[in-house]
Every structure is written in C-alpha cells, then in structure tokens.
GROMACS .gro file of C-alpha atoms in nm:
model
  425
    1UNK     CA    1   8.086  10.300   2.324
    2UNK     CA    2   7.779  10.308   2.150
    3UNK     CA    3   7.783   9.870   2.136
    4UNK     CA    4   7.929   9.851   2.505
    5UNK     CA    5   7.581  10.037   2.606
    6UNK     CA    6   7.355   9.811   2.410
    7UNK     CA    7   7.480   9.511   2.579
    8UNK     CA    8   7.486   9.628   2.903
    9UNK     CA    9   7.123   9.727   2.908
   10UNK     CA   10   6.945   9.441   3.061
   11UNK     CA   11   6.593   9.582   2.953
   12UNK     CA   12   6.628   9.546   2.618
   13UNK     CA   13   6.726   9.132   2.677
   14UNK     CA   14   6.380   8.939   2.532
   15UNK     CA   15   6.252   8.752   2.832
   16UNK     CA   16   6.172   8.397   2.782
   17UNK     CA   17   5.806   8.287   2.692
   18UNK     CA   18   5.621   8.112   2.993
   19UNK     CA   19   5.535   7.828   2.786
   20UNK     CA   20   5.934   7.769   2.675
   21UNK     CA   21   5.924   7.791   3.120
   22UNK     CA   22   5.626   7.575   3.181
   23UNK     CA   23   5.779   7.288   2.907
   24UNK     CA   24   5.411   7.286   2.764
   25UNK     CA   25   5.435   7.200   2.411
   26UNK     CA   26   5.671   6.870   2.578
   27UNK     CA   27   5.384   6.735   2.718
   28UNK     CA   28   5.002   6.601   2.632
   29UNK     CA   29   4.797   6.767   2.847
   30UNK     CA   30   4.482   6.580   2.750
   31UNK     CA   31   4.552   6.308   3.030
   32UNK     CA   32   4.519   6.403   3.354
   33UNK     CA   33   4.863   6.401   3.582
   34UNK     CA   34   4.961   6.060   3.709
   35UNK     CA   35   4.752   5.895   3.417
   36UNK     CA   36   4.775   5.487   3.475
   37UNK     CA   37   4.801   5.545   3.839
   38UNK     CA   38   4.622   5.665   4.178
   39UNK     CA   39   4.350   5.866   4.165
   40UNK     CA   40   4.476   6.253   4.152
   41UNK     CA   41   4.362   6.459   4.436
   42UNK     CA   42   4.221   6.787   4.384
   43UNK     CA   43   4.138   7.034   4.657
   44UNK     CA   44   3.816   7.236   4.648
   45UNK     CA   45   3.770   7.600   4.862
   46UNK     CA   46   3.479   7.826   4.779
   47UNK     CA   47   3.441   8.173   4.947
   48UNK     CA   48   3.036   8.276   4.896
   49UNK     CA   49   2.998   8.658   4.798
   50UNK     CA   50   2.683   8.649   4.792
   51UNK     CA   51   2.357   8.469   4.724
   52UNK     CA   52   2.153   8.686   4.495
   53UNK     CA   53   1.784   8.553   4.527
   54UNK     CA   54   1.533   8.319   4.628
   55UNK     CA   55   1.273   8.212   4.363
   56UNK     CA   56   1.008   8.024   4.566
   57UNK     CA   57   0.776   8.002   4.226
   58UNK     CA   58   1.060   7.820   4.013
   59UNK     CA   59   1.222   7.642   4.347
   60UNK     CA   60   1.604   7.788   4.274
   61UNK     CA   61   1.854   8.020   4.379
   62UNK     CA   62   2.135   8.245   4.258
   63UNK     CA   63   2.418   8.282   4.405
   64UNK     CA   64   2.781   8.429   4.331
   65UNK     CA   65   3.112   8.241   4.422
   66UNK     CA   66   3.511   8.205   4.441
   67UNK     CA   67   3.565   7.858   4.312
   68UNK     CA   68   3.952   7.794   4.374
   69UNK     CA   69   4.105   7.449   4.282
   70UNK     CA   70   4.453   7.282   4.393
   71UNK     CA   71   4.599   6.976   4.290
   72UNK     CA   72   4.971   6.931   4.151
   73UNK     CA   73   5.048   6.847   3.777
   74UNK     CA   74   5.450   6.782   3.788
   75UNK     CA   75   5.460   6.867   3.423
   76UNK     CA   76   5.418   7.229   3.534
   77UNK     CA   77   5.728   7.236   3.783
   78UNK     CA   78   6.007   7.464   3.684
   79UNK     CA   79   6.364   7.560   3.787
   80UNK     CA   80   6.295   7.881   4.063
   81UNK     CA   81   6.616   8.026   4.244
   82UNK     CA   82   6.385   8.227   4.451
   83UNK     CA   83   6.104   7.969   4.481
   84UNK     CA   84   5.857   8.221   4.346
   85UNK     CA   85   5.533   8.102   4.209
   86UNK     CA   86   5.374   8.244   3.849
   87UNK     CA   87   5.036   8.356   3.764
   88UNK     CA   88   4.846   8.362   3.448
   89UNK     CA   89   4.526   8.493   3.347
   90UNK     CA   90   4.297   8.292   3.126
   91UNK     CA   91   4.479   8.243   2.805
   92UNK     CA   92   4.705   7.930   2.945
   93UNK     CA   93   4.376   7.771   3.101
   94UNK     CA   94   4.326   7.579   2.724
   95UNK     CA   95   4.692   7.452   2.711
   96UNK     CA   96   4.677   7.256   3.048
   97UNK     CA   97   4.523   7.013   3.228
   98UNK     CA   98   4.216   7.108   3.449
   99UNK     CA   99   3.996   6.964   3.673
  100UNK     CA  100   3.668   6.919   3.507
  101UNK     CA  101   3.411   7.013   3.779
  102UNK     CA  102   3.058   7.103   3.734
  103UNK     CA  103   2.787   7.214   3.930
  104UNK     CA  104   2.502   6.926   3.998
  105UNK     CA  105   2.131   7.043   3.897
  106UNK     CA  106   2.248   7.361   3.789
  107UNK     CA  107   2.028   7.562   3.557
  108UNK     CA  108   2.266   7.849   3.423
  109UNK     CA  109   2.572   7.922   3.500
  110UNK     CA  110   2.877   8.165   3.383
  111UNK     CA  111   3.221   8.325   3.453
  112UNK     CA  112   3.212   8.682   3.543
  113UNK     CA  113   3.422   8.817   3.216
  114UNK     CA  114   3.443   9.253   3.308
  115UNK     CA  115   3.621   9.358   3.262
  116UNK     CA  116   3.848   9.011   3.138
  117UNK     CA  117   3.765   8.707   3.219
  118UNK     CA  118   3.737   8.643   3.569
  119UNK     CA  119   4.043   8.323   3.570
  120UNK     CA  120   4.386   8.285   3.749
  121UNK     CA  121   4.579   8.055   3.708
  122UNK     CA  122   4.887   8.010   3.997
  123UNK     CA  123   5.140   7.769   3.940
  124UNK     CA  124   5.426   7.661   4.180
  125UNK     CA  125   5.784   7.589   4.122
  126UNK     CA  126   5.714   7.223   4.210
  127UNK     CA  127   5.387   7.180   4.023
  128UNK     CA  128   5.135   7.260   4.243
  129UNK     CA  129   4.883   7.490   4.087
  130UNK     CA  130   4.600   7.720   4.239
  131UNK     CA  131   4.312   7.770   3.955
  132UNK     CA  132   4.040   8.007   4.062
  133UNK     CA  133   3.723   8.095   3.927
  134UNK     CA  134   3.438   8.377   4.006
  135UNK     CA  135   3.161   8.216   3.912
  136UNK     CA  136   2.774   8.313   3.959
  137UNK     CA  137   2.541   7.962   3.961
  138UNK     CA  138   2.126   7.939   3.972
  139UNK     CA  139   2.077   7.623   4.084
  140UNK     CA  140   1.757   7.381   4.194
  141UNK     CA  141   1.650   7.402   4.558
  142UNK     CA  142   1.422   7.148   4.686
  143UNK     CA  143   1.148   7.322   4.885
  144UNK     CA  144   0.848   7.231   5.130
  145UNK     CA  145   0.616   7.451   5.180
  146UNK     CA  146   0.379   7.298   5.364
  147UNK     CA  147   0.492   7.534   5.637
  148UNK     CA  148   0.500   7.851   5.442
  149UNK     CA  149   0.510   8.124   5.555
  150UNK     CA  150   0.683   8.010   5.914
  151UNK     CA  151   0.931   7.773   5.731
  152UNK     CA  152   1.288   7.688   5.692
  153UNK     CA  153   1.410   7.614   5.365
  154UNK     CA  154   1.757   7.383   5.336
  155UNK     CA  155   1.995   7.409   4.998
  156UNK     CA  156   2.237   7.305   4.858
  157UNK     CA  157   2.464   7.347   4.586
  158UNK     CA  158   2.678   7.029   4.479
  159UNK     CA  159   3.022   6.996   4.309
  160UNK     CA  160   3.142   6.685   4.068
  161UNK     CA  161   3.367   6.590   3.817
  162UNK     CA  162   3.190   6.542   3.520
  163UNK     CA  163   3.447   6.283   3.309
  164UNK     CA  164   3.665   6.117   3.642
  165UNK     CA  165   3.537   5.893   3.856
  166UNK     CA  166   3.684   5.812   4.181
  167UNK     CA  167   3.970   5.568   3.989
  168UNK     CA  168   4.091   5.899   3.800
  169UNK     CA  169   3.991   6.196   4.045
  170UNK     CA  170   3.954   6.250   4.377
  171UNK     CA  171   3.721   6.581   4.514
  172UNK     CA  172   3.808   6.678   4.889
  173UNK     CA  173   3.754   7.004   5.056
  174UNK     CA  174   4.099   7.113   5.118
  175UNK     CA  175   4.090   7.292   5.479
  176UNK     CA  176   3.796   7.061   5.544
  177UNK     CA  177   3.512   7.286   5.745
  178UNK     CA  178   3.723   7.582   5.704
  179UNK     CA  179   3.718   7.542   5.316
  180UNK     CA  180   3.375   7.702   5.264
  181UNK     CA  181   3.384   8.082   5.397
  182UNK     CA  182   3.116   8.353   5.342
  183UNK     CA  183   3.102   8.722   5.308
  184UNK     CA  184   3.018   8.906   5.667
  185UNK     CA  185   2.770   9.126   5.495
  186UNK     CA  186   2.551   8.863   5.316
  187UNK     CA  187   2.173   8.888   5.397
  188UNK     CA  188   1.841   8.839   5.175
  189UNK     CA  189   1.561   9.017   5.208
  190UNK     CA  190   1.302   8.725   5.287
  191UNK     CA  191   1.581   8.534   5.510
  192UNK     CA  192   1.791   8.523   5.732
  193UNK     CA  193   2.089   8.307   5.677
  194UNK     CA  194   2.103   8.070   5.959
  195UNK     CA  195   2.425   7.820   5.868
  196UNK     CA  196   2.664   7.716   5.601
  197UNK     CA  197   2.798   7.397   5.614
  198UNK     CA  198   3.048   7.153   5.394
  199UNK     CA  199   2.992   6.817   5.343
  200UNK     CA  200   3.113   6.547   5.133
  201UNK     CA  201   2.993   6.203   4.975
  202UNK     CA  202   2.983   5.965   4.654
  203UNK     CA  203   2.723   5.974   4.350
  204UNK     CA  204   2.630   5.676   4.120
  205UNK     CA  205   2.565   5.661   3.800
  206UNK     CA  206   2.456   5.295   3.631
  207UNK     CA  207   2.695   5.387   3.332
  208UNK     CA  208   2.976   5.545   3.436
  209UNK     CA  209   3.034   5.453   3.797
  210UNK     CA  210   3.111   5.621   4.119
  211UNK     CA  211   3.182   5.997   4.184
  212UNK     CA  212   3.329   6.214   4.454
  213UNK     CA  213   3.027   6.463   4.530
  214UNK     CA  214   3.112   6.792   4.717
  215UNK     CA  215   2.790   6.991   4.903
  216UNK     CA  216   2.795   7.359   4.977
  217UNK     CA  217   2.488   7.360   5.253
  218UNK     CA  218   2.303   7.620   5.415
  219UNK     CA  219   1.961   7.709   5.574
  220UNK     CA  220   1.727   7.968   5.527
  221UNK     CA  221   1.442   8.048   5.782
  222UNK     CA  222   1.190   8.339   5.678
  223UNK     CA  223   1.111   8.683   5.745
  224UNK     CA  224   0.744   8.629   5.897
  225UNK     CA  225   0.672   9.056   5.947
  226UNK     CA  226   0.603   9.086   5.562
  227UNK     CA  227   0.370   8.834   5.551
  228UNK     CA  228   0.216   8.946   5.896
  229UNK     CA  229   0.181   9.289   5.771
  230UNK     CA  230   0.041   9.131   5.422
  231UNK     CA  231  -0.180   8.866   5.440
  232UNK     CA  232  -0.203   8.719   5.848
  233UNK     CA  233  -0.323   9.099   5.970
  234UNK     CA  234  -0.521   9.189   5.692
  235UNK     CA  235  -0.723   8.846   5.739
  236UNK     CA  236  -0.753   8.916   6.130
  237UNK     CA  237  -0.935   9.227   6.038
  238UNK     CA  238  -1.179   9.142   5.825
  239UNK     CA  239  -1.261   8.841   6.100
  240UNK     CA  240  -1.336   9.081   6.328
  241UNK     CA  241  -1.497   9.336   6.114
  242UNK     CA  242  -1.723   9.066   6.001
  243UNK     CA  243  -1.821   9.043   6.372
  244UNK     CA  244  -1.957   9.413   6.353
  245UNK     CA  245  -2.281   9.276   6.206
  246UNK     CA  246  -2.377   9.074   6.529
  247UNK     CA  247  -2.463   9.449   6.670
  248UNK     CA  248  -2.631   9.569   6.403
  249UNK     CA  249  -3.020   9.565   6.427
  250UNK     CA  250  -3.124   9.229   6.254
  251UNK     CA  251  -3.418   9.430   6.056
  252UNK     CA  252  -3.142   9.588   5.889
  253UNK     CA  253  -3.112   9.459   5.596
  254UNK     CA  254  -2.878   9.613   5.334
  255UNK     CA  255  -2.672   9.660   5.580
  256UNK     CA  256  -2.590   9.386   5.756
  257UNK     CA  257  -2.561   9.169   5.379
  258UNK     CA  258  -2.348   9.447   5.242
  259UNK     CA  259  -2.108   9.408   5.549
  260UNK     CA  260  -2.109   9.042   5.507
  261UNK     CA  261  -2.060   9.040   5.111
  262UNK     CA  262  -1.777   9.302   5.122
  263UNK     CA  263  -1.569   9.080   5.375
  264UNK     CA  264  -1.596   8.775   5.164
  265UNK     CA  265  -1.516   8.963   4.877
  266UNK     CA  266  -1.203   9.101   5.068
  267UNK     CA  267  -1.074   8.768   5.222
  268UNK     CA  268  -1.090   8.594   4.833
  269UNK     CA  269  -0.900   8.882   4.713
  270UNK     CA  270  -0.604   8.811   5.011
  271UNK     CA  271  -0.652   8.458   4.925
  272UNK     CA  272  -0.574   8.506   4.565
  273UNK     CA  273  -0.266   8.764   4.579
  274UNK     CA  274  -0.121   8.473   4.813
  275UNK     CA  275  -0.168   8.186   4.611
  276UNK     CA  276  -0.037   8.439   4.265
  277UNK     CA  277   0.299   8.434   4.461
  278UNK     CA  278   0.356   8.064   4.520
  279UNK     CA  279   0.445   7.759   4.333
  280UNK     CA  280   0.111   7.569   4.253
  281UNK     CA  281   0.209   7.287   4.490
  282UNK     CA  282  -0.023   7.006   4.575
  283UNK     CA  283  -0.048   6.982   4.923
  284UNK     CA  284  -0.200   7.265   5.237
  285UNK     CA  285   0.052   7.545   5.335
  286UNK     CA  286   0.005   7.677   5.657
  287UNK     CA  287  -0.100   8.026   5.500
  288UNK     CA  288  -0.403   7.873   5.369
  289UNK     CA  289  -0.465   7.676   5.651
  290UNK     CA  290  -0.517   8.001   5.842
  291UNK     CA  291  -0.691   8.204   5.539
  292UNK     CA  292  -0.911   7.896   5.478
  293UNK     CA  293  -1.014   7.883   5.835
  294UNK     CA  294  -1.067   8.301   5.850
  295UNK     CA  295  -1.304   8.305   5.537
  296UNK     CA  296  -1.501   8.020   5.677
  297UNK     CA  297  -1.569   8.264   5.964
  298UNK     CA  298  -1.643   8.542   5.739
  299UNK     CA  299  -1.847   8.305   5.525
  300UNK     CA  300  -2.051   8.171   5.863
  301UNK     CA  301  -2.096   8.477   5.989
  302UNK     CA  302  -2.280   8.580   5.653
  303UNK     CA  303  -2.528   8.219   5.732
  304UNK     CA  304  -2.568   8.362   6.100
  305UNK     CA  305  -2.781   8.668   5.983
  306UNK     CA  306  -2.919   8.442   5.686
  307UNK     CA  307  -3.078   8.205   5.993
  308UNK     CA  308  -3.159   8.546   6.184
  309UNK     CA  309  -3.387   8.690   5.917
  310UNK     CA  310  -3.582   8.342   5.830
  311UNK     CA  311  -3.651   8.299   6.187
  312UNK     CA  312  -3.775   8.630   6.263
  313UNK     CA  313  -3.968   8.596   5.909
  314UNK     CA  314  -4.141   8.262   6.047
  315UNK     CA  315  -4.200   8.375   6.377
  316UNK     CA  316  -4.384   8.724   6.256
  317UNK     CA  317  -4.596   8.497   6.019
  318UNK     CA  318  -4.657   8.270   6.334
  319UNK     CA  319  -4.815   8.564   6.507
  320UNK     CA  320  -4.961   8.711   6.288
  321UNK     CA  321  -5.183   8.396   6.191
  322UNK     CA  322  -5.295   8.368   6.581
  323UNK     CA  323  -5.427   8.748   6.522
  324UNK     CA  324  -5.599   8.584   6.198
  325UNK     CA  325  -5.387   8.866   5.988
  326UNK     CA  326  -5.206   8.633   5.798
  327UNK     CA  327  -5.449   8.648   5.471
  328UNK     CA  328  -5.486   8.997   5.490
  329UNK     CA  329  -5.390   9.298   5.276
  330UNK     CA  330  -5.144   9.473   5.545
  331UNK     CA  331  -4.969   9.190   5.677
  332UNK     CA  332  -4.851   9.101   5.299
  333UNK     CA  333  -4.764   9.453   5.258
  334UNK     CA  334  -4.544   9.442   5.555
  335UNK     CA  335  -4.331   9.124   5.483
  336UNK     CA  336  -4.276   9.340   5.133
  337UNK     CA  337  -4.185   9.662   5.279
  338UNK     CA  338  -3.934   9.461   5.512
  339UNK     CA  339  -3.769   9.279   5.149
  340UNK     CA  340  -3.719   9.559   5.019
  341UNK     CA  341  -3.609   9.893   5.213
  342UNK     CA  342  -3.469   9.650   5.513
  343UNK     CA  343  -3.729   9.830   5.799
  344UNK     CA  344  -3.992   9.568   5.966
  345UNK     CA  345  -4.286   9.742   5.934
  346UNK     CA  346  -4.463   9.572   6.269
  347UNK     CA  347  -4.760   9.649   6.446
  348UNK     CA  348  -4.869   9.380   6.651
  349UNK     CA  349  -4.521   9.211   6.808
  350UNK     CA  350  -4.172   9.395   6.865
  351UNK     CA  351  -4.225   9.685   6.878
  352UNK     CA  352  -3.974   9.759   7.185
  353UNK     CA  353  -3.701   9.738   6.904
  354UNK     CA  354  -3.517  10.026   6.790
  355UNK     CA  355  -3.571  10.131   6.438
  356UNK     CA  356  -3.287  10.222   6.197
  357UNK     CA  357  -3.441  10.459   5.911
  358UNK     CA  358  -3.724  10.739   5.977
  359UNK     CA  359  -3.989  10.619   5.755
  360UNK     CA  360  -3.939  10.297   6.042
  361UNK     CA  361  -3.988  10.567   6.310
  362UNK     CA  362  -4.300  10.741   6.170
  363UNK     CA  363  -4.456  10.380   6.152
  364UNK     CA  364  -4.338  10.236   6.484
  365UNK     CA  365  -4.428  10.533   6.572
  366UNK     CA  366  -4.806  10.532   6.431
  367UNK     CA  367  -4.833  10.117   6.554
  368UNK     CA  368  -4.709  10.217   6.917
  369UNK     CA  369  -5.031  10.488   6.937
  370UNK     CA  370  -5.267  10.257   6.817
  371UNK     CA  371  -5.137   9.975   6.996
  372UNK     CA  372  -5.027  10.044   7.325
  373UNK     CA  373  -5.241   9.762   7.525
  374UNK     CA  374  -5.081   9.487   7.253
  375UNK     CA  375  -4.706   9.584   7.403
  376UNK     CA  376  -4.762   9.521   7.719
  377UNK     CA  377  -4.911   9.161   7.645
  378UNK     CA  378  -4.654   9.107   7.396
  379UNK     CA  379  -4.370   9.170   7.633
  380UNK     CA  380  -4.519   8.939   7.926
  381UNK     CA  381  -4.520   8.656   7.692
  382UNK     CA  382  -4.217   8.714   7.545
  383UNK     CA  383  -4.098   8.669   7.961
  384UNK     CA  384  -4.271   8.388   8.020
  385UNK     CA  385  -4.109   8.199   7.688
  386UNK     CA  386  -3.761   8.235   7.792
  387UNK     CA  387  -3.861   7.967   8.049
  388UNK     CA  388  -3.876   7.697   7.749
  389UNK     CA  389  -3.694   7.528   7.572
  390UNK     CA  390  -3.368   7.665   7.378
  391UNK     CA  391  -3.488   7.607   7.035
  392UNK     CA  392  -3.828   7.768   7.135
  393UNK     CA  393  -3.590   8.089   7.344
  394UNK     CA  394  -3.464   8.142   6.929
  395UNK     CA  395  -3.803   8.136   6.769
  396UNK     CA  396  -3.973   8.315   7.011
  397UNK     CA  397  -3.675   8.562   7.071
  398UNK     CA  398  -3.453   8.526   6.774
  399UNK     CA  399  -3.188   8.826   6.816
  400UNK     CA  400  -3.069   8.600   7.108
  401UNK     CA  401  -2.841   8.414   6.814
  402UNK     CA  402  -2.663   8.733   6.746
  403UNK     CA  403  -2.592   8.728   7.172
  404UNK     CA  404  -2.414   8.396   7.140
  405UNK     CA  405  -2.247   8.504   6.838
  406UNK     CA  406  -2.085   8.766   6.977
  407UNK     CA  407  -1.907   8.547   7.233
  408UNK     CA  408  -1.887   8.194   7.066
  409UNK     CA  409  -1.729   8.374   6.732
  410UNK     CA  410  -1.405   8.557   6.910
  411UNK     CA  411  -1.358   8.259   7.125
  412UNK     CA  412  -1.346   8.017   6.883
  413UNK     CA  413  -1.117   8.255   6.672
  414UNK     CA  414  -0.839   8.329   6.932
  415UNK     CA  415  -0.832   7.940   7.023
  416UNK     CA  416  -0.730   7.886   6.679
  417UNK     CA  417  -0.534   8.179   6.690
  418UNK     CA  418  -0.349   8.018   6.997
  419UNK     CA  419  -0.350   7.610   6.846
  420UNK     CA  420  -0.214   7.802   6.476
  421UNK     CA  421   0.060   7.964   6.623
  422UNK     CA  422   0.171   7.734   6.901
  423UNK     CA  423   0.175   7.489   6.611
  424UNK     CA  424   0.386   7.621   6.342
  425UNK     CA  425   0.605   7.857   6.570
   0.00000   0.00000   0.00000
C-alpha cells in the first residue's frame, strides 16, 4: 500500500526545468533571431511614472519608466496544450537573446533592484516574448533660456540599439501613439506638463551606419507665481520705493542718499540670488532684461537728486555773489553746514521752504526775522523767472526736476511694464 501511495502522489513528481522547456542550451543565443536574414522587428511601449526633476543649472532631467520590449525569437517556442505563456524573473535574461537598447545622451542610468531586480521576462508558446524593465534615466535636455522665467522648455528622451543597425534590427513603437502612456498623477513643482508625444526617425553614424531612433517627447511650460513672488515683485518695489525720494525735501541730505543707496544695494542683491540659480549662459534672459531695466531706474533716480543738489549748490553761490557774500566768512560756513548735517542754512533766498531738522528751524527761523523785506523780493523774482526759458525754470527753481520726476519716472516704468509683458506673455 505503502508504494501504491508514493506513485500516486503527483506532488512529489520533479517538474521539468524551464530551460530543458525553453530548448536553451540547443541553441546560440549570441545571434540575434533570423540571423542572415530581414531585419528583426522589435516593439517598444514605455508607461512614464514619473519624471523626478528638472535641473535648469546642469540642463537634464530624471525621470522613472516601464520600458517593455516585444519581438519573437522562435527558438523560445514550446509545446503548450493550454496555450499558456511563462514568466521569468531576471536570472534567464543572460541565457537569451535581447534587444540591446540604450538610452541616447543619457548621463546615469539603472534598474530599480528592491527588493529583486526589477526584470520580467514573458515568453509565449510560439516565441513571442514580452521583456520589461523599470528603469529610472537622467538624461540631457537642451534648454533656451533666453525666455526664462516665462518659457517653455521641450525634451526628449531617445531610444537606440546600440550594436544593430537597421540591416539587423528594426525599433518601432508597437501601438504607435498609444505606445507611450503616463501616470494621471504626474506633476513637477516648477511645471506643468503640457504634452507627451512619440515619434520616430533614423540616426547616422560615419562608422557604423544607420539606426532606428525612438523619441519619448514632451513640453514643459513654467510656474511664473514663484518667480513673481521672488524676484519680478520684489524688483517692482524697490522701483517705486526709490520714487519716495522725489518728495522728500531736496536739502535733505542723508536722507534722500541713504534711500537711494539702500535700493541699489537691494536690487544687486535680487540680481545676484537670480543669476546663483541659473546656468551661466551667454546670452540676455528675460529676467534680467526686466531686473537690468529696474536697477537702471533705481540707479537714475540716485543721479536725479545728484543733479538736484549741484544745481541748487550753483544757484545759491549765484546769489549769493550778486549780494557780494560770496568771499565772506558766513556764506562758506553755510555751504559747510549744508555738507554735512544735510540742513541749508539760507538767509538771503528760499526761505519759503520747509525745513526738516530743528536746528534748520531755529535758523530759518532767526534769517526770516532779520530778513523779512528780502522774501518778498525773492519770491517776485522767482515769478517773474518761470517766464524763461526751461533750462533757466531749473536753475532758478531747481526742485521743479523732482515735479517731472514724479510723473516721467512711473510712466516710463508701467510702459515697460506693459511692452515686457505683452512681449514675453
């Protein structure tokens, strides 16, 4: 009884080895199926899982893939009753014949292996075979970024044979369009994913000859909010603060230069963090088009007092010298006191003008009582001037340049404001 039982249990029967199957060692699997013949086709799909990251400073991308080949290698076929298929993991991938594809201007490269190796290997009754790979490629990306930050960026990511040419291998994407498919829940934090696209076409090479070329395409197009928050709003403001100084009392002198130094100081500082975070290309981006343009209004703005004060220097000296002041001991001590604790100490001319500090006060206050006859002529000729010339209106009158700066500045800032944008967008 004991015998009877061991051969009628079918789970202790040794099941045959899938190589003794697959006829393996009855073959030479180091030429290609169909060797002496047509080129052998092989069938490319790719599902994207997802594209890791963008590196703008070393031009390249990252991105994680199902790479799944088919062709048919008759040498595989085997007798099936029930025209089921097998499927291996990686350790029959170095008996058999496989496509040799590579990725074109690929940096690094490697095959997931947690917790095995990421491989299967599917083969058919009548030799066709489904080899798939998850794969994770960084790969070049050509960039321009003479738009930055309001461009569009276009990859790609091309697939070869490295050994066959087109006489011994032919590349096609197997469900054509359809072949390339991406994960619904892909998105980058800089872009939004606008298309993926499949395309195919032919490589030379001097030496070796023609090549079937596969192209996994897509487009990228920006986030601009980041870099409106970071460098486009900051910029904006210190324009316009740098504007503030047009209403500040052109006697005052610390602090209408410590206004202008601190927003030149700021826009180089936005200018710099930008330019840390790019590629050191060799042409203009459109970021520092428009940060180049701001600082040169900071920067003019800084010259507009600068021609303020020398004016209103000259034309005190002017009238002072038609009092016949202009050699003596006050006057000098005047133009001193102004240099250096930013009050105009004045007691002939302007004295209608508001003072900013109280040591100003006590002394306008002091010329006014002494003086009182002088203002009145002062002010009728300062009337009758504004009949002249325009040049002679800004000696004469200087603060009238801080008038015209307050309107020509803004408006020539928003009309680039309006030609930037309606440009680039």
């Amino acid at each position: 009884r004991e015998i009877k039982m061991r051969k009628l249990d079918s789970t202790k029967v040794r099941p045959l080895k899938s190589e003794q199957l697959l006829r393996i060692e009855d073959h030479d699997f180091a030429l290609r199926p169909g060797f002496g013949g047509s080129p052998i086709p092989v069938g490319i799909d790719v599902q994207v899982e997802s594209i890791d990251s963008i590196s703008e400073v070393d031009m390249d991308f990252t991105m994680t893939l199902y790479l799944r080949h088919y062709w048919k290698d008759e040498r595989l076929s085997f007798h099936s009753n029930k025209n089921k298929s097998m499927t291996f993991d990686g350790r029959l991938i170095k008996k058999i014949w496989v496509p040799d594809v590579f990725f074109v201007h690929s940096k690094r490269s490697f095959i997931h292996d947690t917790t095995v190796e990421n491989v299967m290997l599917r083969v058919y009754p009548d030799g066709n075979v489904l080899f798939s790979l998850r794969i994770t490629v960084s790969a070049m990306c050509f960039m321009d970024f003479s738009r930055f930050p309001l461009d569009t960026q276009n990859c790609s990511l091309e697939l070869e044979s490295y050994a066959y040419n087109e006489d011994d291998l032919m590349l096609y994407w197997k469900h054509g369009n359809k072949s390339l498919s991406t994960d619904e829940h892909i998105s980058l934090s800089q872009f939004f994913i606008e298309e993926f696209s499949a395309s195919s076409g032919l490589a030379f090479y001097s030496s070796t000859g023609w090549y079937n070329r596969l192209f996994i395409n897509f487009a990228l197009r920006r986030h601009i909010f980041f870099f409106v928050l970071q460098s486009y709003f900051p910029a904006m403001l210190m324009v316009m603060l740098s504007w503030v100084s047009f209403w500040i009392d052109r006697r005052a002198v610390p602090a209408r230069v410590s206004l202008g130094i601190t927003t030149v100081l700021t826009m180089s500082t936005i200018m710099t963090g930008v330019s840390a975070s790019m590629p050191q290309v060799s042409y203009i981006k459109a970021v520092d088009v428009y940060l180049w343009i701001s600082f040169l209004f900071v920067f003019l703005s800084v010259i507009e007092y600068a021609a303020v004060n020398y004016l209103t220097t000259v034309e005190e000296r002017k009238q002072l010298k038609k009092r016949g002041k202009a050699s003596g001991m006050y006057s000098i001590d005047a133009v001193q006191a102004m240099a250096f604790d930013g009050c105009f100490h004045d007691t002939d001319v302007d004295v209608d003008l508001t003072p900013f500090s109280d040591r100003c006060e006590e002394n306008e206050t002091r010329a006014r009582a002494a003086s009182v006859s002088n203002v009145d002529t002062t002010r009728v000729k300062r009337k009758r001037s504004l009949k002249g010339s325009v040049g002679r209106i800004i000696l004469q009158n200087n603060h009238v340049i801080d008038t015209y700066s307050r309107i020509i500045f803004p408006s020539v800032y928003i009309v680039f404001n309006f030609f930037y944008w309606g440009l680039y967008i």
